[in-house]
XYZ file of C-alpha atoms in Angstrom:
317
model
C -112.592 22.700 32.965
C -115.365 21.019 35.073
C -116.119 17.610 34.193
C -112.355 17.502 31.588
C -109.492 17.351 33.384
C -106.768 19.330 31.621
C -103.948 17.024 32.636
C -106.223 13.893 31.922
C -106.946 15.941 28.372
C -103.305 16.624 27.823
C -102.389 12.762 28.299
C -105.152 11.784 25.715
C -104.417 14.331 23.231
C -100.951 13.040 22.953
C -102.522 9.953 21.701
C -104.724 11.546 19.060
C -102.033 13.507 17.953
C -99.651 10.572 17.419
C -102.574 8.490 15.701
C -103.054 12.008 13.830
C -99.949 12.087 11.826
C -100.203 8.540 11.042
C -104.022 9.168 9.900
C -104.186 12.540 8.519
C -107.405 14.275 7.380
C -107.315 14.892 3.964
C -108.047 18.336 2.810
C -110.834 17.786 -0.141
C -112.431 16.413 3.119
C -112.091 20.091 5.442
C -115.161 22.477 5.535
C -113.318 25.164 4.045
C -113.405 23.198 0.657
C -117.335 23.876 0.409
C -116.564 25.049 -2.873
C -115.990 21.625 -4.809
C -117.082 17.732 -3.808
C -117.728 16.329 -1.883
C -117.701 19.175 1.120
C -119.991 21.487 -1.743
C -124.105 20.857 -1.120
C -126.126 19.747 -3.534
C -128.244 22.517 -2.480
C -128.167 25.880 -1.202
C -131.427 26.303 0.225
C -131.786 23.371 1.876
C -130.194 23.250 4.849
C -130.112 20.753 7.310
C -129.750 20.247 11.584
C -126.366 18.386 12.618
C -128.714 15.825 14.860
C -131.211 15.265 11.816
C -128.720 13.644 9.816
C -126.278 11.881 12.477
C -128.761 10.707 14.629
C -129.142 7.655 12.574
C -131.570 5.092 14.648
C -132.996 4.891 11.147
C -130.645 3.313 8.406
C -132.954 3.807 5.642
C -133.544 7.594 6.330
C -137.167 7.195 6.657
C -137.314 9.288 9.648
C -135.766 11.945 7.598
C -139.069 11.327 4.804
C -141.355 11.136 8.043
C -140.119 15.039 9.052
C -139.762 16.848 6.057
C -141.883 15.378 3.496
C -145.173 14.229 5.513
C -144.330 16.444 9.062
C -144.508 13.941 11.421
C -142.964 14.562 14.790
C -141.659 11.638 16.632
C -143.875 10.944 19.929
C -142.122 12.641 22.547
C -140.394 10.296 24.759
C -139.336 10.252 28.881
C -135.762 9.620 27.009
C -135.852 12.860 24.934
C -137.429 15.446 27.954
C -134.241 13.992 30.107
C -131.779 15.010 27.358
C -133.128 18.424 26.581
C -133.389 19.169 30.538
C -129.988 17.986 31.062
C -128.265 19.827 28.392
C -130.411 23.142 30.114
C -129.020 22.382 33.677
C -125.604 21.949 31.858
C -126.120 25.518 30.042
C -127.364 27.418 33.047
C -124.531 25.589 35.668
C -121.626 27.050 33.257
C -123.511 30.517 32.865
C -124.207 31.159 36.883
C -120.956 29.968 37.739
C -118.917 32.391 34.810
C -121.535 35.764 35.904
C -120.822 34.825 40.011
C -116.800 34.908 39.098
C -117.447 38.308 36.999
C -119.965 39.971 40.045
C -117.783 38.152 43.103
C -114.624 37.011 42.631
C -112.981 37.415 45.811
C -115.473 34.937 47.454
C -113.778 32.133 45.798
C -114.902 28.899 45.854
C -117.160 29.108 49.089
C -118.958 32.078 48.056
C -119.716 30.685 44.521
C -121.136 27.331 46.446
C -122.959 29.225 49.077
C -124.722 31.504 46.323
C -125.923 28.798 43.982
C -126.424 26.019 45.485
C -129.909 26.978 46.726
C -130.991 27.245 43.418
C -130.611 23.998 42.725
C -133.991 22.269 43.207
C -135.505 25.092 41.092
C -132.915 24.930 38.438
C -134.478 21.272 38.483
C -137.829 21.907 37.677
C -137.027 24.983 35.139
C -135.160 22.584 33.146
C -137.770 20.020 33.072
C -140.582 22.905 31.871
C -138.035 24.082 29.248
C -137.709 20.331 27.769
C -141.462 20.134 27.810
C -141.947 23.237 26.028
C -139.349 22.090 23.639
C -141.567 18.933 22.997
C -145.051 20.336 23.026
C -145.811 17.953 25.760
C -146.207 17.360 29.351
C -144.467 14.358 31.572
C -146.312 12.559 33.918
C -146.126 13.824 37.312
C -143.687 10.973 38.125
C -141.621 11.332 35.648
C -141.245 15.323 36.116
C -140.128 14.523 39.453
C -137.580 11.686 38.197
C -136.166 14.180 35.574
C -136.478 17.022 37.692
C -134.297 15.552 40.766
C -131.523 14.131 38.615
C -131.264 17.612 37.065
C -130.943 18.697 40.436
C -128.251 16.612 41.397
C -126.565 17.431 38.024
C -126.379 21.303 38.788
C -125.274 20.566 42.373
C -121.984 18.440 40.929
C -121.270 21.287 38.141
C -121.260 24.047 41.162
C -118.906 21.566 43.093
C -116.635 21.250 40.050
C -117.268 24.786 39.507
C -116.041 25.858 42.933
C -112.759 23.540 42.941
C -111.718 25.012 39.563
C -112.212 28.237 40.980
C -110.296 27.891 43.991
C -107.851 26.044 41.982
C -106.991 28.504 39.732
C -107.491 31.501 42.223
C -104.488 29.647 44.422
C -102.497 29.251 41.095
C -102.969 32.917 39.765
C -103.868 35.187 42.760
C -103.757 38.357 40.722
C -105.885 37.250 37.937
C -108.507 39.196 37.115
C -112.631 37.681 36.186
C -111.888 37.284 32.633
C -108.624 35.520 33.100
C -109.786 33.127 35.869
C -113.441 32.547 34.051
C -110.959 31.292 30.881
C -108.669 28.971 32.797
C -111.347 27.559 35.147
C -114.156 26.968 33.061
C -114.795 25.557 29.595
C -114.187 28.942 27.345
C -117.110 28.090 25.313
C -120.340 26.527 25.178
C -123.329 25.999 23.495
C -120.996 27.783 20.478
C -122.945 28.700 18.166
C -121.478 28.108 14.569
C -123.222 29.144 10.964
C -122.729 25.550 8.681
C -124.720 26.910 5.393
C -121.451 26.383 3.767
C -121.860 23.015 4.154
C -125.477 22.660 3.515
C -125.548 22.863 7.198
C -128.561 25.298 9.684
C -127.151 28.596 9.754
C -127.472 28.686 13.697
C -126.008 25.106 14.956
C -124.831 24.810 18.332
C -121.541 22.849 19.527
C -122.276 21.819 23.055
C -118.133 22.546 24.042
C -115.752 24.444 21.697
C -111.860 23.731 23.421
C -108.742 25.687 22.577
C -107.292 22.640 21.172
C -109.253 23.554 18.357
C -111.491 20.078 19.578
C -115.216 20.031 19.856
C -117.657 17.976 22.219
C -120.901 16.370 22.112
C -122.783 15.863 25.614
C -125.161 12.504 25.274
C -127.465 12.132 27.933
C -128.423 8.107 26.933
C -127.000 4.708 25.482
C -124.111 4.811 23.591
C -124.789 4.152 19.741
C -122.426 3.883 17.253
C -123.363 6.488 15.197
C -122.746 8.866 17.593
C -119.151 10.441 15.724
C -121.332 11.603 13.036
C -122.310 14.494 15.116
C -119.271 15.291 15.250
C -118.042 15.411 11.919
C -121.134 17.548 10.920
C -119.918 20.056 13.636
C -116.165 19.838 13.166
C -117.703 20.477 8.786
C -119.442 23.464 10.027
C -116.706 25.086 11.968
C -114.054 24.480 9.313
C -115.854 26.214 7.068
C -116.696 28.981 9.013
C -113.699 29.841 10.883
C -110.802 28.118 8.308
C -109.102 26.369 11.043
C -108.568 22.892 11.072
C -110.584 21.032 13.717
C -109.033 17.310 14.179
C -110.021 15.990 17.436
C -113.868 15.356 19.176
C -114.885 14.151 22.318
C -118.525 12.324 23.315
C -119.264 12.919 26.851
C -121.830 10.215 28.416
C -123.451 11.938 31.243
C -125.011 9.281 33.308
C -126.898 10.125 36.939
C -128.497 6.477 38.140
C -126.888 7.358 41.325
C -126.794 10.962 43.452
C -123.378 11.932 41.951
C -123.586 12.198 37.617
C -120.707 9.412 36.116
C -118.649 10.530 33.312
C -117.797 8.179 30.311
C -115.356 10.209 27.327
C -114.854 8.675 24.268
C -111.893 10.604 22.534
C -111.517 10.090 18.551
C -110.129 11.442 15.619
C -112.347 13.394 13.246
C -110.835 11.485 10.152
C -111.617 11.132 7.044
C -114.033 7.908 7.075
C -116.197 9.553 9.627
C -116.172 12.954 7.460
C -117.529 10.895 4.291
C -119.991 9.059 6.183
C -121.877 12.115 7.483
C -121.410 13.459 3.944
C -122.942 10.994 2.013
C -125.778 10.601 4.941
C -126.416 14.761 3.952
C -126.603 13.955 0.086
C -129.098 10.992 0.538
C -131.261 12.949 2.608
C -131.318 15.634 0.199
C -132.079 13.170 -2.546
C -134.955 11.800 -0.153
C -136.774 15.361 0.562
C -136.085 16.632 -3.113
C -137.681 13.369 -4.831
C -140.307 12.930 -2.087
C -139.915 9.442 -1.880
C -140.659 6.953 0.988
C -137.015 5.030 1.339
C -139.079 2.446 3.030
C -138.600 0.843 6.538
C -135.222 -1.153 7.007
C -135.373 -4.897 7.627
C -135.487 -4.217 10.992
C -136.243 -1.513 12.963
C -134.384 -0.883 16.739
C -136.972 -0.436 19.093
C -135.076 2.926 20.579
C -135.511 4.640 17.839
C -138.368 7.857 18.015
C -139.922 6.588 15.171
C -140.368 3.137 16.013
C -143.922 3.928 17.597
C -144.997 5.385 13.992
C -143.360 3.093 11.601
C -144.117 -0.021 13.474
C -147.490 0.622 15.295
C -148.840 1.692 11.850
C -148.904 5.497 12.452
C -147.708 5.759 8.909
């Protein structure tokens, strides 16, 4: 499945399953029990993004009073324009490669490489005008051309990938037809798109990787920060409750590209129950923030990565 391995998958999910029936999830804390505490919102109209409320650079929530109370935007950042391109060259990779095994399957592996990897410089550049849409604003023409190559070089290592798992599982199952070799060679969904109102949740989240091991993923393009798991519990919420199957396991891929071929860091874990409660009560605070209008104030200190730390500190607000 690209960038997983299965059998490297297989070896780690043995783990979480062990450290699953020593640990298990307890079921006031699934999505599908929206209907009582503490999975019910304290709101049905106000709904909230997965990302708003688990990217926590702010402890206090302020960011969260910043957005929705006085509409401030954080500045757009170099940081933020890499992670929205990177997550577009990640999108479009998985959707040329799944249409060229649909319109040319018996090309294999070759045929897939010698089709898209010409498009890679341009996939580049689209990316990088996409992520500046997103944010309203334009990068400097060195920084285009930073983001722009290691986008570049990120589409050219999915194709790779892309190709091996093709002839991989063409060599394994010469018979199989587009559908069947698209499911075993390719991750079977992404960008999922899951409805989380249920959980006082955007009715149109998306999970970057849905697996059949009933496991989600998160792609992060940056540092690693703590909170990160959060994300995942707000996802693994959302698609309880929508679906009614249990989701137990997450992954957090760190994409890194300092060097012509992307590195791969995966951080397996368990979506337990401390995690569940944390992004839970991080949901009901902000709601209790937006509803009372209050300022929560700044924390004693503020990291200097967070997108607010311009405002808050250089006396934007």
């Amino acid at each position: 499945m690209l960038f997983l391995d299965r059998a490297d998958m297989d070896k780690r999910f043995r783990v979480l399953r062990q450290e699953l029936v020593e640990r298990p999830t307890s079921n006031e804390l699934r999505g599908w029990s929206y209907e009582a505490p503490p999975i019910k919102p304290l709101s049905t109209s106000l709904r909230f993004g997965v990302g708003e409320l688990a990217s926590r650079y702010c402890e206090t929530l302020r960011d969260i009073y910043l957005r929705r109370i006085l509409g401030v935007k954080p500045p757009p950042s170099f940081k933020m324009a890499r992670g929205i391109a990177f997550h577009e060259v990640m999108k479009a990779a998985l959707f040329d490669i799944k249409r060229f095994i649909y319109e040319d399957l018996s090309s294999g592996g070759k045929g897939l490489l010698a089709s898209l990897l010409p498009r890679s410089e341009s996939i580049g550049f689209d990316a990088v005008e996409r992520a500046e849409a997103a944010l309203g604003s334009r990068l400097g023409e060195e920084d285009r051309r930073l983001v722009a190559s290691g986008c570049s070089n990120l589409y050219e290592f999915l194709v790779i990938q892309g190709a091996a798992a093709l002839d991989r599982t063409l060599s394994k199952y010469p018979h199989a037809e587009p559908d069947s070799v698209v499911n075993a060679a390719v991750p079977p969904v992404s960008e999922r798109k899951v409805d989380g109102s249920l959980v006082g949740l955007s009715g149109e989240l998306s999970v970057d990787i849905y697996t059949p091991y009933n496991a989600i993923a998160d792609v992060k393009t940056g540092e690693v920060r703590s909170f990160h798991p959060l994300t995942l519990a707000g996802y693994a919420l959302a698609l309880e409750s929508e679906e009614g199957i249990p989701v137990d396991f997450g992954f957090i891929i760190y994409v890194k590209l300092e060097k012509r071929v992307p590195s791969f860091t995966i951080k397996p874990l368990i979506v337990g129950d401390e995690v569940r409660r944390e992004f839970l009560e991080v949901r009901d605070e902000a709601y209790q923030i937006i509803t009372s209008g209050r300022d929560p104030g700044k924390p004693s200190r503020c990291p200097s990565f967070c997108p607010y730390y311009a405002v808050c500190e250089g006396g934007g607000v």
